[in-house]
Short mmCIF file of N, CA, C and O in Angstrom, two decimals:
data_model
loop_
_atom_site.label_atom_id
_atom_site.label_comp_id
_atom_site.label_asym_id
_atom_site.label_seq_id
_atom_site.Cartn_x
_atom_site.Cartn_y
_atom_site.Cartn_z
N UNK A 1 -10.18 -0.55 -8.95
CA UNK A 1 -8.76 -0.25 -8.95
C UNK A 1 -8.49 0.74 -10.07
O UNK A 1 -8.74 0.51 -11.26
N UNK A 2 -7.86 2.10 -9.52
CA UNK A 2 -7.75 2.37 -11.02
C UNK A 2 -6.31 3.07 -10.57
O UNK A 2 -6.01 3.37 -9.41
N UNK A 3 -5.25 3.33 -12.10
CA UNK A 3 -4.44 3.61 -12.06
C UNK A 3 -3.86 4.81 -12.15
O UNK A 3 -2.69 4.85 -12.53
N UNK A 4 -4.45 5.86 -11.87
CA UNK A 4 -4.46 7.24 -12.18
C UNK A 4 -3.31 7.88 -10.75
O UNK A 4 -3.48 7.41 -9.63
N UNK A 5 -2.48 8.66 -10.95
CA UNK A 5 -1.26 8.71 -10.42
C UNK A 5 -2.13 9.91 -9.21
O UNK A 5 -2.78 10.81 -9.74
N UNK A 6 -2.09 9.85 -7.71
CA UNK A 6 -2.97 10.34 -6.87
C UNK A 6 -1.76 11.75 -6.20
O UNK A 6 -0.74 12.31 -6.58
N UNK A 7 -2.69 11.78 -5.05
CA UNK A 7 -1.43 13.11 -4.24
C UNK A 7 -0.06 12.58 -3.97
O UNK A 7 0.50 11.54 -3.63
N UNK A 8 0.19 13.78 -4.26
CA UNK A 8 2.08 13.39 -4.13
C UNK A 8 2.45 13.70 -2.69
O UNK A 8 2.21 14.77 -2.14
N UNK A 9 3.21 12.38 -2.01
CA UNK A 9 3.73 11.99 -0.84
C UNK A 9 5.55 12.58 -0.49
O UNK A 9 6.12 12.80 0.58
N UNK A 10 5.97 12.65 -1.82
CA UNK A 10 7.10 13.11 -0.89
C UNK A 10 8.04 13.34 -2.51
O UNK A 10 7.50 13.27 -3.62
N UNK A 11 9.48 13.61 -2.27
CA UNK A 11 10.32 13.97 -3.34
C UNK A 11 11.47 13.63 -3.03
O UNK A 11 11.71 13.68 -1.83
N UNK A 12 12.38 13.24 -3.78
CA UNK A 12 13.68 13.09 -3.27
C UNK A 12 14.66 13.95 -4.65
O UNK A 12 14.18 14.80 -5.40
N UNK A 13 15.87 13.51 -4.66
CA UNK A 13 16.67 14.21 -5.74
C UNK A 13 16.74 13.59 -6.56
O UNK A 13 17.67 13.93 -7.29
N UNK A 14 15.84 12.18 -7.13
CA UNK A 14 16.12 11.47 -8.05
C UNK A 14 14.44 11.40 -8.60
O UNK A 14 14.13 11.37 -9.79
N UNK A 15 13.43 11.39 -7.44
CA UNK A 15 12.53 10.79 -7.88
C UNK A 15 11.02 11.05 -6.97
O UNK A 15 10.94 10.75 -5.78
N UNK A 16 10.02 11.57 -7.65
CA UNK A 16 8.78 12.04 -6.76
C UNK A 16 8.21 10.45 -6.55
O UNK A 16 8.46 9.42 -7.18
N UNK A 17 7.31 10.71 -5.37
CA UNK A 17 6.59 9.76 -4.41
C UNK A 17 5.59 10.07 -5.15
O UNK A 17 5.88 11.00 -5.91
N UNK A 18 3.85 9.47 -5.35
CA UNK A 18 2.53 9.69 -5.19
C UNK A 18 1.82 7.94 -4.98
O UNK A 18 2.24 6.83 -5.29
N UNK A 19 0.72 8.38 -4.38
CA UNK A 19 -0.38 7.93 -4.25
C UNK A 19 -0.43 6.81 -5.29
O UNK A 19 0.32 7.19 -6.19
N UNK A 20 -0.99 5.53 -5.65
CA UNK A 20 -0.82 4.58 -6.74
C UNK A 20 -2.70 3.81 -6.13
O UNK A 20 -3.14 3.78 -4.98
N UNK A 21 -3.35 3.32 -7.37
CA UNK A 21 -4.33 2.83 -7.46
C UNK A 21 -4.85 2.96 -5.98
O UNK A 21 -4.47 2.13 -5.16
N UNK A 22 -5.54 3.78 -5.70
CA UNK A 22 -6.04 4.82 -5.08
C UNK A 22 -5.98 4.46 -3.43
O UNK A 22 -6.61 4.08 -2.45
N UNK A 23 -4.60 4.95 -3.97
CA UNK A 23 -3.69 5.27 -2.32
C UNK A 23 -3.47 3.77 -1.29
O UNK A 23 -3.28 3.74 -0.08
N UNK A 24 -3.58 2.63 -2.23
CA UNK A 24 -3.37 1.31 -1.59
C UNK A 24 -1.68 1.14 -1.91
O UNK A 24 -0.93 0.64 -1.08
N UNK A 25 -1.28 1.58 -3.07
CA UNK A 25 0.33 1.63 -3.44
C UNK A 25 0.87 3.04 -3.43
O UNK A 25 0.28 4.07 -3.10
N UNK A 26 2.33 2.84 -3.93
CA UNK A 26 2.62 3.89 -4.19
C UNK A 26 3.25 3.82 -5.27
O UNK A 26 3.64 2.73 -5.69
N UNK A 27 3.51 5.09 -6.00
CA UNK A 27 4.64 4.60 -7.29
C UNK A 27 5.58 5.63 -7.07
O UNK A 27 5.31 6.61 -6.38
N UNK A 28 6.70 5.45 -7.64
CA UNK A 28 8.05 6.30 -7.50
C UNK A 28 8.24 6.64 -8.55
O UNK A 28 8.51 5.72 -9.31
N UNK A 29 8.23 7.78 -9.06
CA UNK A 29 8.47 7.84 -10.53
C UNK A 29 9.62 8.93 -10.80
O UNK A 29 9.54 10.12 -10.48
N UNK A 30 10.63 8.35 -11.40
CA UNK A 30 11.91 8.99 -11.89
C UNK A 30 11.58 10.92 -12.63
O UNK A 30 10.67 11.59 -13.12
N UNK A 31 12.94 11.02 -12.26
CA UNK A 31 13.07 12.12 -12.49
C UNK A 31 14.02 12.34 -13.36
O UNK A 31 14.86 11.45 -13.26
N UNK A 32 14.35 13.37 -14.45
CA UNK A 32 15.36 12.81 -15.48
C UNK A 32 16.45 12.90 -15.34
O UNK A 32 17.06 12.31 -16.23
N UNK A 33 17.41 13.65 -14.24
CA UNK A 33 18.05 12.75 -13.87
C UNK A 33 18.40 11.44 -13.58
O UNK A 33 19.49 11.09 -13.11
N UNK A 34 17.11 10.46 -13.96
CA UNK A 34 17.22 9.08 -13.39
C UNK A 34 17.21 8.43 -14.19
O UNK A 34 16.77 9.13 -15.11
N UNK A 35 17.51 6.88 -14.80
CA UNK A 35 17.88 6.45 -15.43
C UNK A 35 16.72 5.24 -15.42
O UNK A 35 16.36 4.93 -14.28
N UNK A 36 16.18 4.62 -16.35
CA UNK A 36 15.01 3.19 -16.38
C UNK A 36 16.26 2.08 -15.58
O UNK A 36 15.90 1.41 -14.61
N UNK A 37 17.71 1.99 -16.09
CA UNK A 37 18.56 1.28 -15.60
C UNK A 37 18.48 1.04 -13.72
O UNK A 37 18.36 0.04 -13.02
N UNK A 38 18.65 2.70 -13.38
CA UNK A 38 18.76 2.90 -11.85
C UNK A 38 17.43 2.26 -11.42
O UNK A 38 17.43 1.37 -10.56
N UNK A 39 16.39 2.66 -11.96
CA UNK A 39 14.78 1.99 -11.49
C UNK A 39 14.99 0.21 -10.80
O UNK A 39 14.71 -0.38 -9.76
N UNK A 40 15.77 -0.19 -12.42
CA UNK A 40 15.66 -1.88 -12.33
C UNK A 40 16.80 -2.00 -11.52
O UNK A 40 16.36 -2.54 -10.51
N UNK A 41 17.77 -1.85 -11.41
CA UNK A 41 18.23 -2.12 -10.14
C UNK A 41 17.88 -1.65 -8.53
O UNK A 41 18.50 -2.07 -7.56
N UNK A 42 16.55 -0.53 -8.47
CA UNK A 42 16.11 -0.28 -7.14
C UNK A 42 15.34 -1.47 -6.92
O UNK A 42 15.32 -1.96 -5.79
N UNK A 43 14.56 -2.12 -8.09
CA UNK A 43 13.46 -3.34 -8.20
C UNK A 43 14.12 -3.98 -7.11
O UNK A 43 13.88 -4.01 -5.90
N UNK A 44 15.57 -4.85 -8.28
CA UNK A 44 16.14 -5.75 -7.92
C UNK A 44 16.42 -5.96 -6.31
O UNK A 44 16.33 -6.91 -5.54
N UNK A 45 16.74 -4.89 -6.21
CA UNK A 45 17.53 -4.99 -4.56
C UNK A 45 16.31 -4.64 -3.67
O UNK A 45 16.47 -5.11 -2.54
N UNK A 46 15.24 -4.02 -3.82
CA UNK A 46 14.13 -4.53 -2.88
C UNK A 46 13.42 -5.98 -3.04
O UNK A 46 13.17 -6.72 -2.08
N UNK A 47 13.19 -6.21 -4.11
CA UNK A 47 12.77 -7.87 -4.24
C UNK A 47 13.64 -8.82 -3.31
O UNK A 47 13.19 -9.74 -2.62
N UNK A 48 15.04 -8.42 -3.41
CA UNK A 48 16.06 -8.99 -2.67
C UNK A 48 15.59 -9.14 -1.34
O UNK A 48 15.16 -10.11 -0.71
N UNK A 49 15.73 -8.07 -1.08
CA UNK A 49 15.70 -7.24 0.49
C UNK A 49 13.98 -8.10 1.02
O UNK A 49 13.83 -8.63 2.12
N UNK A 50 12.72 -8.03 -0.21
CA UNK A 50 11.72 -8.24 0.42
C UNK A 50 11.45 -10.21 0.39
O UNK A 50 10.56 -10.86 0.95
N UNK A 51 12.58 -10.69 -0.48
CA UNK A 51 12.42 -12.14 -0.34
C UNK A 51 13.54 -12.50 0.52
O UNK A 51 13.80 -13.67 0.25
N UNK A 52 14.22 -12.13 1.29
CA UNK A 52 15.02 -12.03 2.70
C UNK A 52 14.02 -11.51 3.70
O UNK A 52 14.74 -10.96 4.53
N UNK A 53 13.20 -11.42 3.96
CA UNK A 53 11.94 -11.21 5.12
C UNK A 53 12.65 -9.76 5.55
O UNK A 53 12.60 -9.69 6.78
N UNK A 54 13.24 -8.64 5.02
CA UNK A 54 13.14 -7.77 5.82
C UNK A 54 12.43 -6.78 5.57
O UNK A 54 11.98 -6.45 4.47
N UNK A 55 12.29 -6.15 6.82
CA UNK A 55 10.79 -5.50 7.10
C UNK A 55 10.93 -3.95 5.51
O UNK A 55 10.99 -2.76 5.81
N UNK A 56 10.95 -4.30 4.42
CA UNK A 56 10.19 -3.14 3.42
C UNK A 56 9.24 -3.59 2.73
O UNK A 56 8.79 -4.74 2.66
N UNK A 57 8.84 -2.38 2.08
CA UNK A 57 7.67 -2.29 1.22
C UNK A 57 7.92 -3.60 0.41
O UNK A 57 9.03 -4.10 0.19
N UNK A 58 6.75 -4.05 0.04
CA UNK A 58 6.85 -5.12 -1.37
C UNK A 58 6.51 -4.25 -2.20
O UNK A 58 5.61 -3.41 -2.26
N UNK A 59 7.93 -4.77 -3.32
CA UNK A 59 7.50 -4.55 -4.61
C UNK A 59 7.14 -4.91 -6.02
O UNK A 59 7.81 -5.60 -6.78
N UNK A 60 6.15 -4.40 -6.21
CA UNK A 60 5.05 -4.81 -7.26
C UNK A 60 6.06 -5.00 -8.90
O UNK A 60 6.42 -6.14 -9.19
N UNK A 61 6.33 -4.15 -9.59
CA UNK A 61 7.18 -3.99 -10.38
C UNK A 61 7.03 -2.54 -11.36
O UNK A 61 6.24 -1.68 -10.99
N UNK A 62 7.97 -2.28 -12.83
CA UNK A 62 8.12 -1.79 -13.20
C UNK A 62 7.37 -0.63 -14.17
O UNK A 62 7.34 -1.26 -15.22
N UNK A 63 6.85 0.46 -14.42
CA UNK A 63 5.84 1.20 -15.13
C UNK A 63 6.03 1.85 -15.94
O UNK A 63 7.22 2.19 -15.98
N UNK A 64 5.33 2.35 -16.84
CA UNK A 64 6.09 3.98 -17.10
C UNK A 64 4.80 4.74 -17.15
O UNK A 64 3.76 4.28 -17.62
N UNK A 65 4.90 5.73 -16.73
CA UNK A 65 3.65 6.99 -16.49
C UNK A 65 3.77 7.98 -16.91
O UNK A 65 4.35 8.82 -16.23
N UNK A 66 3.29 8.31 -18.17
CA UNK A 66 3.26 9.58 -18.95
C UNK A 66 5.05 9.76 -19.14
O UNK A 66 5.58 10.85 -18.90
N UNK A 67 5.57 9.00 -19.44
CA UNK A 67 7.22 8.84 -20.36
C UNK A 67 7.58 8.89 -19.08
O UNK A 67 8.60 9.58 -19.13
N UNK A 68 7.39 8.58 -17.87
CA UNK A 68 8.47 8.73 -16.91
C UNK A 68 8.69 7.15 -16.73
O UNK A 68 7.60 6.58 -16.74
N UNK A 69 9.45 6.53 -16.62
CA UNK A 69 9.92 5.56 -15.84
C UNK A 69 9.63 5.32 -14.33
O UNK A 69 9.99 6.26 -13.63
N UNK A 70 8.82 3.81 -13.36
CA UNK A 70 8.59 4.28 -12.03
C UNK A 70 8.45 2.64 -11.65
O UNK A 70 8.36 1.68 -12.42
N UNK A 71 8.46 2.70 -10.01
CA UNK A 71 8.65 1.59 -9.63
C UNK A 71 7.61 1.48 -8.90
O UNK A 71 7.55 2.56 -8.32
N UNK A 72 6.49 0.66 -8.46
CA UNK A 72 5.42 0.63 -8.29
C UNK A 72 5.66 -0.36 -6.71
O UNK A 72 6.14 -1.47 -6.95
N UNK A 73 5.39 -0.09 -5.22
CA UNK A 73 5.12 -0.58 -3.68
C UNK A 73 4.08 -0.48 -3.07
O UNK A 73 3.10 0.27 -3.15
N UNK A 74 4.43 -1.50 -2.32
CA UNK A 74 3.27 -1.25 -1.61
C UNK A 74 3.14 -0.55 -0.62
O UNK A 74 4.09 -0.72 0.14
N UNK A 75 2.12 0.47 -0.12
CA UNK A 75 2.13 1.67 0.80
C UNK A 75 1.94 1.10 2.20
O UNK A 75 0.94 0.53 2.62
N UNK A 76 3.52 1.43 3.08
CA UNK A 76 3.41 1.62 4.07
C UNK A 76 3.76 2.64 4.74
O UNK A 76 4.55 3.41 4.20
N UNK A 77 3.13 3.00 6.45
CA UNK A 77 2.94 4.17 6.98
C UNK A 77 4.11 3.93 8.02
O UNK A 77 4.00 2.86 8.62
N UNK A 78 5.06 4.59 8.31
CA UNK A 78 5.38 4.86 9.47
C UNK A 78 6.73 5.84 9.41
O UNK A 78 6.67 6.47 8.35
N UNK A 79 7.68 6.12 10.01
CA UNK A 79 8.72 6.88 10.00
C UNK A 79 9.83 6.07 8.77
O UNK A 79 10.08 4.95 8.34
N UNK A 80 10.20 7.27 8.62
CA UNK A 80 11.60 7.14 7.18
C UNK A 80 12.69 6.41 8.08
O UNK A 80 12.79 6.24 9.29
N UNK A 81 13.48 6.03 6.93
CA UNK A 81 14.31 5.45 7.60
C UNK A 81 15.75 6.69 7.88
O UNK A 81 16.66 6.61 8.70
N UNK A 82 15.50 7.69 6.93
CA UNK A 82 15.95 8.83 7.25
C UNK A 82 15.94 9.54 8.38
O UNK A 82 16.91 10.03 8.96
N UNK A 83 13.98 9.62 8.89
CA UNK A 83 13.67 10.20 10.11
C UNK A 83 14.70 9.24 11.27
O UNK A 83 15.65 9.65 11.94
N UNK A 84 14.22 8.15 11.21
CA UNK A 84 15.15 7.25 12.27
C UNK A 84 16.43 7.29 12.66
O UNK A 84 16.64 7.15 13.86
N UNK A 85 17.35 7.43 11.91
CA UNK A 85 18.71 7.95 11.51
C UNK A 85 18.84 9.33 12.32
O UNK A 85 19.24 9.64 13.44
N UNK A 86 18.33 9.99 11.24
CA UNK A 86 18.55 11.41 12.53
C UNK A 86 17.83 11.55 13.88
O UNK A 86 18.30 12.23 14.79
N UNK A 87 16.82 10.96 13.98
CA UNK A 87 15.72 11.08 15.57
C UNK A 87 16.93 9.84 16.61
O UNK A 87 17.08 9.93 17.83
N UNK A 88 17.64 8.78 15.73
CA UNK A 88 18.49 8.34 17.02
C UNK A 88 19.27 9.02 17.26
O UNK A 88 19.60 9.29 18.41
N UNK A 89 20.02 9.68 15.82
CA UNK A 89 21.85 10.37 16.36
C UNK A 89 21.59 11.88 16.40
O UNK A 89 22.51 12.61 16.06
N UNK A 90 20.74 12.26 16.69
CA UNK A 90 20.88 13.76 16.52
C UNK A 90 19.90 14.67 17.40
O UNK A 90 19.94 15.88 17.64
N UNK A 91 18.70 13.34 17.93
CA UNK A 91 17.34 14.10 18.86
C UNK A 91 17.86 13.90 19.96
O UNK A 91 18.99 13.42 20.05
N UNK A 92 17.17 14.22 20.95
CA UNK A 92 17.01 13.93 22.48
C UNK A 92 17.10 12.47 22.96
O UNK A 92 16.23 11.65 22.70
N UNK A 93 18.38 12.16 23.77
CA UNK A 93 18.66 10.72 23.81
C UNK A 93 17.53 10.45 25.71
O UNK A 93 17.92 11.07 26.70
N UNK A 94 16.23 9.46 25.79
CA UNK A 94 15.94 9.79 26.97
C UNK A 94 16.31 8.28 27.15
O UNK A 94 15.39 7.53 27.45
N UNK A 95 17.49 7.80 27.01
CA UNK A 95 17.88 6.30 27.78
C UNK A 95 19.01 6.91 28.61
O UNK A 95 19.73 7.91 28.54
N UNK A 96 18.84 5.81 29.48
CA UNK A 96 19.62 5.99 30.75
C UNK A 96 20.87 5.18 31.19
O UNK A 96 21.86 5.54 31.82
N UNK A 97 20.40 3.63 30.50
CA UNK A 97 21.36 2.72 30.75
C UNK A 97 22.48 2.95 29.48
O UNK A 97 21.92 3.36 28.47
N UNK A 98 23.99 2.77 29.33
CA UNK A 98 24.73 2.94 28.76
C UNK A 98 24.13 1.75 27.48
O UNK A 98 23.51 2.11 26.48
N UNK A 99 24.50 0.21 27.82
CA UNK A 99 23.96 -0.75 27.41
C UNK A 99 23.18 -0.59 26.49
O UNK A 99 23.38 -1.30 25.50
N UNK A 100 21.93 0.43 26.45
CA UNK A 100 21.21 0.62 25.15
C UNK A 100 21.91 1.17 24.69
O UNK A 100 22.18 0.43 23.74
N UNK A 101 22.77 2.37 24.54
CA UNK A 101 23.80 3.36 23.87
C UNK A 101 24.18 2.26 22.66
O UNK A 101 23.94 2.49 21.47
N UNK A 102 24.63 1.37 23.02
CA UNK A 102 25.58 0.24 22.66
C UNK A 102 24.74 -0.03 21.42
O UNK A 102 24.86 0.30 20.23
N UNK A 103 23.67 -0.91 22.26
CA UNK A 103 22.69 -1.56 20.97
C UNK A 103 22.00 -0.75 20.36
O UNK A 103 21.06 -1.24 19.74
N UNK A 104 22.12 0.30 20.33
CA UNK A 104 21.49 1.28 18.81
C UNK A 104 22.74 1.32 17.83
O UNK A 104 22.76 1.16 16.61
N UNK A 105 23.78 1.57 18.71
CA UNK A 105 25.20 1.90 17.55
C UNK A 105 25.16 0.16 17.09
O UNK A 105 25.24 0.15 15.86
N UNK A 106 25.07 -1.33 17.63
CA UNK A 106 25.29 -2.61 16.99
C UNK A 106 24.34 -2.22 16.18
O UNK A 106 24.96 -1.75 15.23
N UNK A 107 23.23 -2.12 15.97
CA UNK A 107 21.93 -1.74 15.22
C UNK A 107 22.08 -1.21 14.34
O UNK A 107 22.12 -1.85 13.28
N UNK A 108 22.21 -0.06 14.34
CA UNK A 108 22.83 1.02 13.10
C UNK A 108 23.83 0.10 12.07
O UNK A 108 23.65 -0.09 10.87
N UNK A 109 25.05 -0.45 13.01
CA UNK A 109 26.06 -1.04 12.24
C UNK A 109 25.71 -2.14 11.49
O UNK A 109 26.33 -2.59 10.52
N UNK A 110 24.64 -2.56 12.00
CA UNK A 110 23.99 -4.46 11.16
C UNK A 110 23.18 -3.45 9.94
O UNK A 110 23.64 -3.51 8.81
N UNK A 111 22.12 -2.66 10.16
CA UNK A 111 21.38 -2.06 9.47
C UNK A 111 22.33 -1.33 8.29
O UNK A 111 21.95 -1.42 7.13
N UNK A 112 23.00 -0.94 8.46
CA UNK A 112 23.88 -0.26 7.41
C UNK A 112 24.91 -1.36 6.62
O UNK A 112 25.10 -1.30 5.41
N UNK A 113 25.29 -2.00 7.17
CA UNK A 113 26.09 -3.58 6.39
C UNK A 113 24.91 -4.47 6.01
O UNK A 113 25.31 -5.50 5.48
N UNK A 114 23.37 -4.39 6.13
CA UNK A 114 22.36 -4.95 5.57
C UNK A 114 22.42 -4.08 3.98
O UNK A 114 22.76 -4.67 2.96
N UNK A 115 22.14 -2.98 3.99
CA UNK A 115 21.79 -1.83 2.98
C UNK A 115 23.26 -2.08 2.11
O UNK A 115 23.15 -2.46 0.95
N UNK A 116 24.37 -1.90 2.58
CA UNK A 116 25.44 -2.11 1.94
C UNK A 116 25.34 -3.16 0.52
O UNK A 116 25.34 -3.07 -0.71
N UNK A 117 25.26 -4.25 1.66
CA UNK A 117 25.15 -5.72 0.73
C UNK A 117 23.58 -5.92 -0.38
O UNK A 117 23.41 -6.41 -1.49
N UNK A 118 22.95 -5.45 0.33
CA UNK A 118 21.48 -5.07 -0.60
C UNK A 118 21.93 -4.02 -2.02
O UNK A 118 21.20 -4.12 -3.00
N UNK A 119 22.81 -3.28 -2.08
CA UNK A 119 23.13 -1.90 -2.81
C UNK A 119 23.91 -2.76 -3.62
O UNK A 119 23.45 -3.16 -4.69
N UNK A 120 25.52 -3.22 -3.05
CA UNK A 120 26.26 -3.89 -3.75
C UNK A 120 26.18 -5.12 -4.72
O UNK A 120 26.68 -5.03 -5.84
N UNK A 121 25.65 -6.11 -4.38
CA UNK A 121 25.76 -7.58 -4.90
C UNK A 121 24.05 -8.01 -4.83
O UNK A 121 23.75 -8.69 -5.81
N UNK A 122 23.62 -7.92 -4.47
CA UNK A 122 22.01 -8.19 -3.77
C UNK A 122 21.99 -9.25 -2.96
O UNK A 122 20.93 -9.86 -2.84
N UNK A 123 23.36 -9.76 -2.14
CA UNK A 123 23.69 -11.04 -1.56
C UNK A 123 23.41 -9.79 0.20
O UNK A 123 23.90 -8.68 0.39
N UNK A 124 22.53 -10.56 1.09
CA UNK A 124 22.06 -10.29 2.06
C UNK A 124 22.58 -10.84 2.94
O UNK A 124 22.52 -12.06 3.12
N UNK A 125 23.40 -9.79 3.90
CA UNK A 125 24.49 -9.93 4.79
C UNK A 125 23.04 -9.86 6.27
O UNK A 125 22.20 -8.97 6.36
N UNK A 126 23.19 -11.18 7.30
CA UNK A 126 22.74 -10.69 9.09
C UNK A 126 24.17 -11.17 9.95
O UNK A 126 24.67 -12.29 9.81
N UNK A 127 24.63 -10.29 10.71
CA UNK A 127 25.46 -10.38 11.44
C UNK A 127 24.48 -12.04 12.35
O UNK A 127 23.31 -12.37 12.49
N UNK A 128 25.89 -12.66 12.77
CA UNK A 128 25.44 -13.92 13.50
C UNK A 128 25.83 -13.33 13.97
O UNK A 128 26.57 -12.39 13.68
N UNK A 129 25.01 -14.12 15.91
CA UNK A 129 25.56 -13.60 17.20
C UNK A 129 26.96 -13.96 18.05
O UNK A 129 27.23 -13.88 19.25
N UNK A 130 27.68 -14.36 16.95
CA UNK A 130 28.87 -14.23 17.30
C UNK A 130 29.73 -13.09 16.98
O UNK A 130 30.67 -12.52 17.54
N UNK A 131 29.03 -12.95 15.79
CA UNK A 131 29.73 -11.64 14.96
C UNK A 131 29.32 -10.30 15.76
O UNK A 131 29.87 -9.20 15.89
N UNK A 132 28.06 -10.89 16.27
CA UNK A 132 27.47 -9.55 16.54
C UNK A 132 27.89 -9.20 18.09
O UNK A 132 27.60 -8.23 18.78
N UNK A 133 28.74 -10.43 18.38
CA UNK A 133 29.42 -10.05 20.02
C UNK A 133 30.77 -9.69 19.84
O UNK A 133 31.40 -9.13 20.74
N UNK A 134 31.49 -10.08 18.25
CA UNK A 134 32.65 -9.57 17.88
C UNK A 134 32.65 -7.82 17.89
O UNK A 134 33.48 -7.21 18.57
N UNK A 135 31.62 -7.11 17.05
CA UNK A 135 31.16 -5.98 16.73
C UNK A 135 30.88 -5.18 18.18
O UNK A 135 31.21 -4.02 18.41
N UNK A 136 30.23 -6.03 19.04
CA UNK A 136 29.85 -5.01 20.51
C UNK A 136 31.68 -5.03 21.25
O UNK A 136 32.11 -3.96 21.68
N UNK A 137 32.40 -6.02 21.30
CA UNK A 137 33.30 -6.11 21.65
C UNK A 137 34.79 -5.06 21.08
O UNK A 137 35.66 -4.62 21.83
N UNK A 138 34.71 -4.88 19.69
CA UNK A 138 35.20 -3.71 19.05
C UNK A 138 35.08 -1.88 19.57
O UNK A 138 35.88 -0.94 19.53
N UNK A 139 33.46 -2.07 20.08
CA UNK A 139 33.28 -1.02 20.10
C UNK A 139 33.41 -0.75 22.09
O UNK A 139 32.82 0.04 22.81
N UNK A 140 34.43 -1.80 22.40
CA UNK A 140 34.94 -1.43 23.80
C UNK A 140 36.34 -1.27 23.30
O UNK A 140 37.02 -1.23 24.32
N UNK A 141 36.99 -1.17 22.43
CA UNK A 141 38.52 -1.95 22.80
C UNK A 141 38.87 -0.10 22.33
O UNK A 141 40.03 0.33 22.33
#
């Protein structure tokens, strides 16, 4: 295992992606715009998010790497949740039945009032299926 910071995976406006103990994690490491504060509350609300069973990275915890501040996950592969976002509302729709139309927008709406409550309080909001027939029912009226 070693800890030497590997190829860099991606960037955002707060904070570069790389490779972590050789490419089994990843670490996130702040950018100075970013704050050690903002870090421990990204912790917090994925620990949240990952001791509520929903599907993210686990995270390991807190670092600092050559004076940067960084949050240390575990590496998984598949589409952003960004990509997803735009590839539903913005790509080529090939469904046919209206009915799915529906349940991507309930989807979106649970998924985004999940993230909400994860961001806000770290208290983890799932629509019950009552709520969640209140919500499909809204989006007829």
């Amino acid at each position: 295992m070693t800890n030497a910071v590997g190829r860099k995976l991606g960037e955002g406006a707060c904070a570069e992606v790389f490779e972590w103990e050789g490419g089994s994690k990843i670490v996130k490491l702040a950018k100075p715009n970013t704050s050690s504060a903002a870090l421990q509350r990204e912790l917090m609300h994925c620990r949240c998010a990952w001791e509520c069973w929903l599907p993210v990275p686990e995270p390991f915890g807190l670092i600092t790497v050559e004076g940067r501040p960084g949050v240390v996950f575990e590496r998984i592969y598949g589409e952003s949740i960004l990509n997803r976002f735009i590839n539903k509302t913005i790509g080529p729709n090939k469904r046919v039945n209206g009915l799915d139309l529906l349940e991507d927008h309930l989807d979106a709406r649970i998924t985004a009032r999940l993230l909400y409550q994860i961001h806000t309080n770290s208290r983890v909001y799932q629509a019950s299926g009552q709520e969640s027939e209140m919500i499909l029912a809204e989006h007829h009226l």
